[in-house]
């Protein structure tokens, strides 16, 4: 199985304010849907791993989140691709859970659900916590400049954590998908 793990906000869709609170506010970044369709058609299994602390903060509820994720899956499916699953952390930073990235609980859950080892799989994110979670599981960390990516890139250059030199940087999901298609096929 060719697994690709993706962050959601800033990778697939635009950030907005402090949280995306509804399906109406959930707007894809140009080219991201097509990028997922391309990978999907090439036989990659696409799984989203996203921190959604807005749930813990009461900014939106599970119905809202499901509506956003239905919109995402539906937009990819109508274009001929598919999202295999969306894993989310519903907790806030003070909940001390094991799933909030940079912790690895979401990736652990993906491994169990799909009976797959995530080591070596591309993990595309826009934040340092994405890259750190990816590195902790031996995934190939990929940073996109979309979303908070430019900020993260600046952070990256000032961090001394081992492994961060392995991070690949692309303008957006479309560019990252092209690279993945060529190097992880
Ligand atoms: Zn959590």
PDB file of C-alpha atoms and ligand atoms in Angstrom:
ATOM      1  CA  UNK A   1       0.000   0.000   0.000  1.00  0.00           C
ATOM      2  CA  UNK A   2       1.286   3.432  -0.965  1.00  0.00           C
ATOM      3  CA  UNK A   3       0.279   5.681   1.909  1.00  0.00           C
ATOM      4  CA  UNK A   4       0.276   9.485   1.818  1.00  0.00           C
ATOM      5  CA  UNK A   5      -0.611  11.415   4.972  1.00  0.00           C
ATOM      6  CA  UNK A   6      -1.826  15.005   4.690  1.00  0.00           C
ATOM      7  CA  UNK A   7      -2.533  17.801   7.099  1.00  0.00           C
ATOM      8  CA  UNK A   8      -5.812  19.556   6.365  1.00  0.00           C
ATOM      9  CA  UNK A   9      -5.845  23.295   7.125  1.00  0.00           C
ATOM     10  CA  UNK A  10      -3.195  25.147   5.140  1.00  0.00           C
ATOM     11  CA  UNK A  11      -2.455  22.081   3.025  1.00  0.00           C
ATOM     12  CA  UNK A  12      -5.782  21.146   1.425  1.00  0.00           C
ATOM     13  CA  UNK A  13      -7.869  24.165   2.402  1.00  0.00           C
ATOM     14  CA  UNK A  14      -7.246  27.765   3.375  1.00  0.00           C
ATOM     15  CA  UNK A  15      -6.876  28.806   6.995  1.00  0.00           C
ATOM     16  CA  UNK A  16      -9.374  31.364   8.197  1.00  0.00           C
ATOM     17  CA  UNK A  17      -9.258  33.282  11.462  1.00  0.00           C
ATOM     18  CA  UNK A  18      -8.633  30.981  14.413  1.00  0.00           C
ATOM     19  CA  UNK A  19     -10.520  27.989  13.011  1.00  0.00           C
ATOM     20  CA  UNK A  20     -12.602  26.776  10.109  1.00  0.00           C
ATOM     21  CA  UNK A  21     -15.972  26.420  11.790  1.00  0.00           C
ATOM     22  CA  UNK A  22     -18.288  25.224   9.037  1.00  0.00           C
ATOM     23  CA  UNK A  23     -18.428  23.554   5.640  1.00  0.00           C
ATOM     24  CA  UNK A  24     -19.175  26.988   4.129  1.00  0.00           C
ATOM     25  CA  UNK A  25     -15.858  28.292   5.494  1.00  0.00           C
ATOM     26  CA  UNK A  26     -14.029  25.234   4.219  1.00  0.00           C
ATOM     27  CA  UNK A  27     -12.454  26.368   0.933  1.00  0.00           C
ATOM     28  CA  UNK A  28      -9.877  24.358  -0.991  1.00  0.00           C
ATOM     29  CA  UNK A  29      -6.536  25.865  -2.004  1.00  0.00           C
ATOM     30  CA  UNK A  30      -6.183  26.113  -5.792  1.00  0.00           C
ATOM     31  CA  UNK A  31      -4.964  22.842  -7.225  1.00  0.00           C
ATOM     32  CA  UNK A  32      -5.214  20.821  -4.015  1.00  0.00           C
ATOM     33  CA  UNK A  33      -8.266  18.787  -5.055  1.00  0.00           C
ATOM     34  CA  UNK A  34      -6.703  17.947  -8.413  1.00  0.00           C
ATOM     35  CA  UNK A  35      -3.453  16.989  -6.661  1.00  0.00           C
ATOM     36  CA  UNK A  36      -5.303  14.508  -4.447  1.00  0.00           C
ATOM     37  CA  UNK A  37      -7.209  13.114  -7.425  1.00  0.00           C
ATOM     38  CA  UNK A  38      -3.934  12.615  -9.275  1.00  0.00           C
ATOM     39  CA  UNK A  39      -2.321  10.719  -6.387  1.00  0.00           C
ATOM     40  CA  UNK A  40      -5.457   8.728  -5.786  1.00  0.00           C
ATOM     41  CA  UNK A  41      -5.614   7.649  -9.412  1.00  0.00           C
ATOM     42  CA  UNK A  42      -1.952   6.619  -9.238  1.00  0.00           C
ATOM     43  CA  UNK A  43      -2.913   4.184  -6.505  1.00  0.00           C
ATOM     44  CA  UNK A  44      -1.902   6.168  -3.425  1.00  0.00           C
ATOM     45  CA  UNK A  45      -4.030   5.830  -0.313  1.00  0.00           C
ATOM     46  CA  UNK A  46      -4.704   9.355   0.970  1.00  0.00           C
ATOM     47  CA  UNK A  47      -5.297   9.810   4.666  1.00  0.00           C
ATOM     48  CA  UNK A  48      -5.811  13.154   6.370  1.00  0.00           C
ATOM     49  CA  UNK A  49      -4.439  13.713   9.895  1.00  0.00           C
ATOM     50  CA  UNK A  50      -5.601  16.968  11.440  1.00  0.00           C
ATOM     51  CA  UNK A  51      -5.596  18.732  14.809  1.00  0.00           C
ATOM     52  CA  UNK A  52      -9.026  20.271  15.432  1.00  0.00           C
ATOM     53  CA  UNK A  53      -8.761  22.020  18.817  1.00  0.00           C
ATOM     54  CA  UNK A  54     -11.797  24.112  17.853  1.00  0.00           C
ATOM     55  CA  UNK A  55     -13.860  21.111  18.960  1.00  0.00           C
ATOM     56  CA  UNK A  56     -12.413  21.283  22.480  1.00  0.00           C
ATOM     57  CA  UNK A  57     -12.925  25.056  22.491  1.00  0.00           C
ATOM     58  CA  UNK A  58     -16.544  24.703  21.413  1.00  0.00           C
ATOM     59  CA  UNK A  59     -16.012  26.771  18.261  1.00  0.00           C
ATOM     60  CA  UNK A  60     -17.836  24.075  16.275  1.00  0.00           C
ATOM     61  CA  UNK A  61     -19.238  20.634  16.955  1.00  0.00           C
ATOM     62  CA  UNK A  62     -18.877  17.164  15.488  1.00  0.00           C
ATOM     63  CA  UNK A  63     -21.738  17.715  13.055  1.00  0.00           C
ATOM     64  CA  UNK A  64     -19.917  20.753  11.673  1.00  0.00           C
ATOM     65  CA  UNK A  65     -16.690  18.774  11.383  1.00  0.00           C
ATOM     66  CA  UNK A  66     -18.465  15.928   9.608  1.00  0.00           C
ATOM     67  CA  UNK A  67     -20.019  18.402   7.190  1.00  0.00           C
ATOM     68  CA  UNK A  68     -16.572  19.837   6.398  1.00  0.00           C
ATOM     69  CA  UNK A  69     -15.162  16.376   5.840  1.00  0.00           C
ATOM     70  CA  UNK A  70     -18.100  15.327   3.715  1.00  0.00           C
ATOM     71  CA  UNK A  71     -17.486  18.404   1.565  1.00  0.00           C
ATOM     72  CA  UNK A  72     -13.788  17.544   1.239  1.00  0.00           C
ATOM     73  CA  UNK A  73     -14.397  13.886   0.370  1.00  0.00           C
ATOM     74  CA  UNK A  74     -17.233  14.728  -1.966  1.00  0.00           C
ATOM     75  CA  UNK A  75     -15.212  17.352  -3.869  1.00  0.00           C
ATOM     76  CA  UNK A  76     -12.419  14.820  -4.404  1.00  0.00           C
ATOM     77  CA  UNK A  77     -14.815  12.038  -5.370  1.00  0.00           C
ATOM     78  CA  UNK A  78     -16.726  14.091  -7.924  1.00  0.00           C
ATOM     79  CA  UNK A  79     -13.352  14.678  -9.611  1.00  0.00           C
ATOM     80  CA  UNK A  80     -12.559  10.986  -9.736  1.00  0.00           C
ATOM     81  CA  UNK A  81     -10.379  10.430  -6.655  1.00  0.00           C
ATOM     82  CA  UNK A  82     -10.939   9.365  -3.096  1.00  0.00           C
ATOM     83  CA  UNK A  83      -9.854  10.141   0.452  1.00  0.00           C
ATOM     84  CA  UNK A  84      -9.433   6.864   2.337  1.00  0.00           C
ATOM     85  CA  UNK A  85      -9.935   8.339   5.806  1.00  0.00           C
ATOM     86  CA  UNK A  86      -9.752  11.474   7.905  1.00  0.00           C
ATOM     87  CA  UNK A  87      -8.271  11.172  11.384  1.00  0.00           C
ATOM     88  CA  UNK A  88      -8.588  14.131  13.711  1.00  0.00           C
ATOM     89  CA  UNK A  89      -7.534  15.112  17.209  1.00  0.00           C
ATOM     90  CA  UNK A  90     -10.489  16.774  18.967  1.00  0.00           C
ATOM     91  CA  UNK A  91      -8.409  17.964  21.938  1.00  0.00           C
ATOM     92  CA  UNK A  92      -6.854  21.258  22.918  1.00  0.00           C
ATOM     93  CA  UNK A  93      -3.200  21.912  23.717  1.00  0.00           C
ATOM     94  CA  UNK A  94      -3.809  21.543  27.475  1.00  0.00           C
ATOM     95  CA  UNK A  95      -5.598  18.190  27.273  1.00  0.00           C
ATOM     96  CA  UNK A  96      -2.353  16.210  27.226  1.00  0.00           C
ATOM     97  CA  UNK A  97      -3.778  13.690  24.764  1.00  0.00           C
ATOM     98  CA  UNK A  98      -1.631  11.345  22.715  1.00  0.00           C
ATOM     99  CA  UNK A  99      -3.104  12.281  19.337  1.00  0.00           C
ATOM    100  CA  UNK A 100      -2.456  16.010  18.998  1.00  0.00           C
ATOM    101  CA  UNK A 101       0.408  16.521  16.543  1.00  0.00           C
ATOM    102  CA  UNK A 102       3.433  16.684  17.130  1.00  0.00           C
ATOM    103  CA  UNK A 103       2.453  13.553  19.048  1.00  0.00           C
ATOM    104  CA  UNK A 104       2.048  10.478  16.893  1.00  0.00           C
ATOM    105  CA  UNK A 105      -1.335   9.093  17.977  1.00  0.00           C
ATOM    106  CA  UNK A 106      -3.053   9.937  14.702  1.00  0.00           C
ATOM    107  CA  UNK A 107      -0.353   8.194  12.666  1.00  0.00           C
ATOM    108  CA  UNK A 108      -0.437   5.224  15.067  1.00  0.00           C
ATOM    109  CA  UNK A 109      -4.200   5.006  14.483  1.00  0.00           C
ATOM    110  CA  UNK A 110      -3.696   5.138  10.705  1.00  0.00           C
ATOM    111  CA  UNK A 111      -1.212   2.253  10.948  1.00  0.00           C
ATOM    112  CA  UNK A 112      -3.712   0.170  12.904  1.00  0.00           C
ATOM    113  CA  UNK A 113      -6.685   1.028  10.685  1.00  0.00           C
ATOM    114  CA  UNK A 114      -4.878   0.192   7.455  1.00  0.00           C
ATOM    115  CA  UNK A 115      -2.513  -2.454   8.834  1.00  0.00           C
ATOM    116  CA  UNK A 116       0.374  -0.517   7.335  1.00  0.00           C
ATOM    117  CA  UNK A 117       3.700   0.868   8.521  1.00  0.00           C
ATOM    118  CA  UNK A 118       3.907   4.629   8.018  1.00  0.00           C
ATOM    119  CA  UNK A 119       7.708   4.607   7.928  1.00  0.00           C
ATOM    120  CA  UNK A 120       8.908   6.197   4.713  1.00  0.00           C
ATOM    121  CA  UNK A 121       5.448   7.458   3.750  1.00  0.00           C
ATOM    122  CA  UNK A 122       5.220  11.105   2.682  1.00  0.00           C
ATOM    123  CA  UNK A 123       3.585  13.326   5.326  1.00  0.00           C
ATOM    124  CA  UNK A 124       2.593  16.738   3.990  1.00  0.00           C
ATOM    125  CA  UNK A 125       2.008  19.578   6.412  1.00  0.00           C
ATOM    126  CA  UNK A 126       2.262  23.328   6.893  1.00  0.00           C
ATOM    127  CA  UNK A 127       3.309  23.431  10.546  1.00  0.00           C
ATOM    128  CA  UNK A 128       6.275  22.390  12.637  1.00  0.00           C
ATOM    129  CA  UNK A 129       4.052  19.982  14.570  1.00  0.00           C
ATOM    130  CA  UNK A 130       3.309  18.136  11.308  1.00  0.00           C
ATOM    131  CA  UNK A 131       6.996  17.814  10.507  1.00  0.00           C
ATOM    132  CA  UNK A 132       7.832  16.686  14.039  1.00  0.00           C
ATOM    133  CA  UNK A 133       5.101  14.037  14.065  1.00  0.00           C
ATOM    134  CA  UNK A 134       6.283  12.829  10.659  1.00  0.00           C
ATOM    135  CA  UNK A 135       9.889  12.579  11.828  1.00  0.00           C
ATOM    136  CA  UNK A 136       8.928  10.776  15.025  1.00  0.00           C
ATOM    137  CA  UNK A 137       7.340   8.009  12.929  1.00  0.00           C
ATOM    138  CA  UNK A 138      10.043   7.903  10.264  1.00  0.00           C
ATOM    139  CA  UNK A 139       7.793   9.393   7.599  1.00  0.00           C
ATOM    140  CA  UNK A 140       9.206  11.652   4.878  1.00  0.00           C
ATOM    141  CA  UNK A 141       8.315  15.142   6.118  1.00  0.00           C
ATOM    142  CA  UNK A 142       7.124  17.502   3.398  1.00  0.00           C
ATOM    143  CA  UNK A 143       6.452  21.184   4.073  1.00  0.00           C
ATOM    144  CA  UNK A 144       4.191  23.238   1.836  1.00  0.00           C
ATOM    145  CA  UNK A 145       4.495  27.032   1.764  1.00  0.00           C
ATOM    146  CA  UNK A 146       0.719  27.410   1.696  1.00  0.00           C
ATOM    147  CA  UNK A 147      -1.223  28.054   4.901  1.00  0.00           C
ATOM    148  CA  UNK A 148       1.265  28.671   7.707  1.00  0.00           C
ATOM    149  CA  UNK A 149       4.061  27.152   5.644  1.00  0.00           C
ATOM    150  CA  UNK A 150       6.112  30.313   5.131  1.00  0.00           C
ATOM    151  CA  UNK A 151       6.103  30.976   8.890  1.00  0.00           C
ATOM    152  CA  UNK A 152       7.039  27.362   9.507  1.00  0.00           C
ATOM    153  CA  UNK A 153       9.897  27.589   7.049  1.00  0.00           C
ATOM    154  CA  UNK A 154      11.334  30.512   9.007  1.00  0.00           C
ATOM    155  CA  UNK A 155      10.875  28.527  12.241  1.00  0.00           C
ATOM    156  CA  UNK A 156      12.533  25.509  10.651  1.00  0.00           C
ATOM    157  CA  UNK A 157      15.681  27.441   9.927  1.00  0.00           C
ATOM    158  CA  UNK A 158      15.992  28.432  13.592  1.00  0.00           C
ATOM    159  CA  UNK A 159      15.251  24.949  15.009  1.00  0.00           C
ATOM    160  CA  UNK A 160      18.072  22.560  15.704  1.00  0.00           C
ATOM    161  CA  UNK A 161      16.004  19.377  16.060  1.00  0.00           C
ATOM    162  CA  UNK A 162      17.702  16.412  14.431  1.00  0.00           C
ATOM    163  CA  UNK A 163      16.021  15.268  11.260  1.00  0.00           C
ATOM    164  CA  UNK A 164      14.582  18.588  10.175  1.00  0.00           C
ATOM    165  CA  UNK A 165      17.219  18.772   7.451  1.00  0.00           C
ATOM    166  CA  UNK A 166      15.289  15.924   5.812  1.00  0.00           C
ATOM    167  CA  UNK A 167      12.263  18.143   5.252  1.00  0.00           C
ATOM    168  CA  UNK A 168      11.373  18.690   1.597  1.00  0.00           C
ATOM    169  CA  UNK A 169       9.760  22.047   0.783  1.00  0.00           C
ATOM    170  CA  UNK A 170       7.238  22.737  -1.985  1.00  0.00           C
ATOM    171  CA  UNK A 171       5.047  25.685  -2.896  1.00  0.00           C
ATOM    172  CA  UNK A 172       1.800  23.813  -2.368  1.00  0.00           C
ATOM    173  CA  UNK A 173       0.095  20.437  -2.426  1.00  0.00           C
ATOM    174  CA  UNK A 174       0.036  20.396  -6.228  1.00  0.00           C
ATOM    175  CA  UNK A 175       3.835  20.680  -6.384  1.00  0.00           C
ATOM    176  CA  UNK A 176       4.292  18.167  -3.559  1.00  0.00           C
ATOM    177  CA  UNK A 177       1.990  15.697  -5.332  1.00  0.00           C
ATOM    178  CA  UNK A 178       4.041  15.960  -8.519  1.00  0.00           C
ATOM    179  CA  UNK A 179       7.165  15.109  -6.530  1.00  0.00           C
ATOM    180  CA  UNK A 180       5.466  12.214  -4.753  1.00  0.00           C
ATOM    181  CA  UNK A 181       4.145  10.821  -8.033  1.00  0.00           C
ATOM    182  CA  UNK A 182       7.697  10.814  -9.415  1.00  0.00           C
ATOM    183  CA  UNK A 183       9.544   9.540  -6.337  1.00  0.00           C
ATOM    184  CA  UNK A 184       7.182   7.354  -4.343  1.00  0.00           C
ATOM    185  CA  UNK A 185       5.437   5.499  -7.155  1.00  0.00           C
TER     186      UNK A 185
HETATM  187 ZN1  LIG B   1      -5.910  14.465  20.798  1.00  0.00          ZN
END
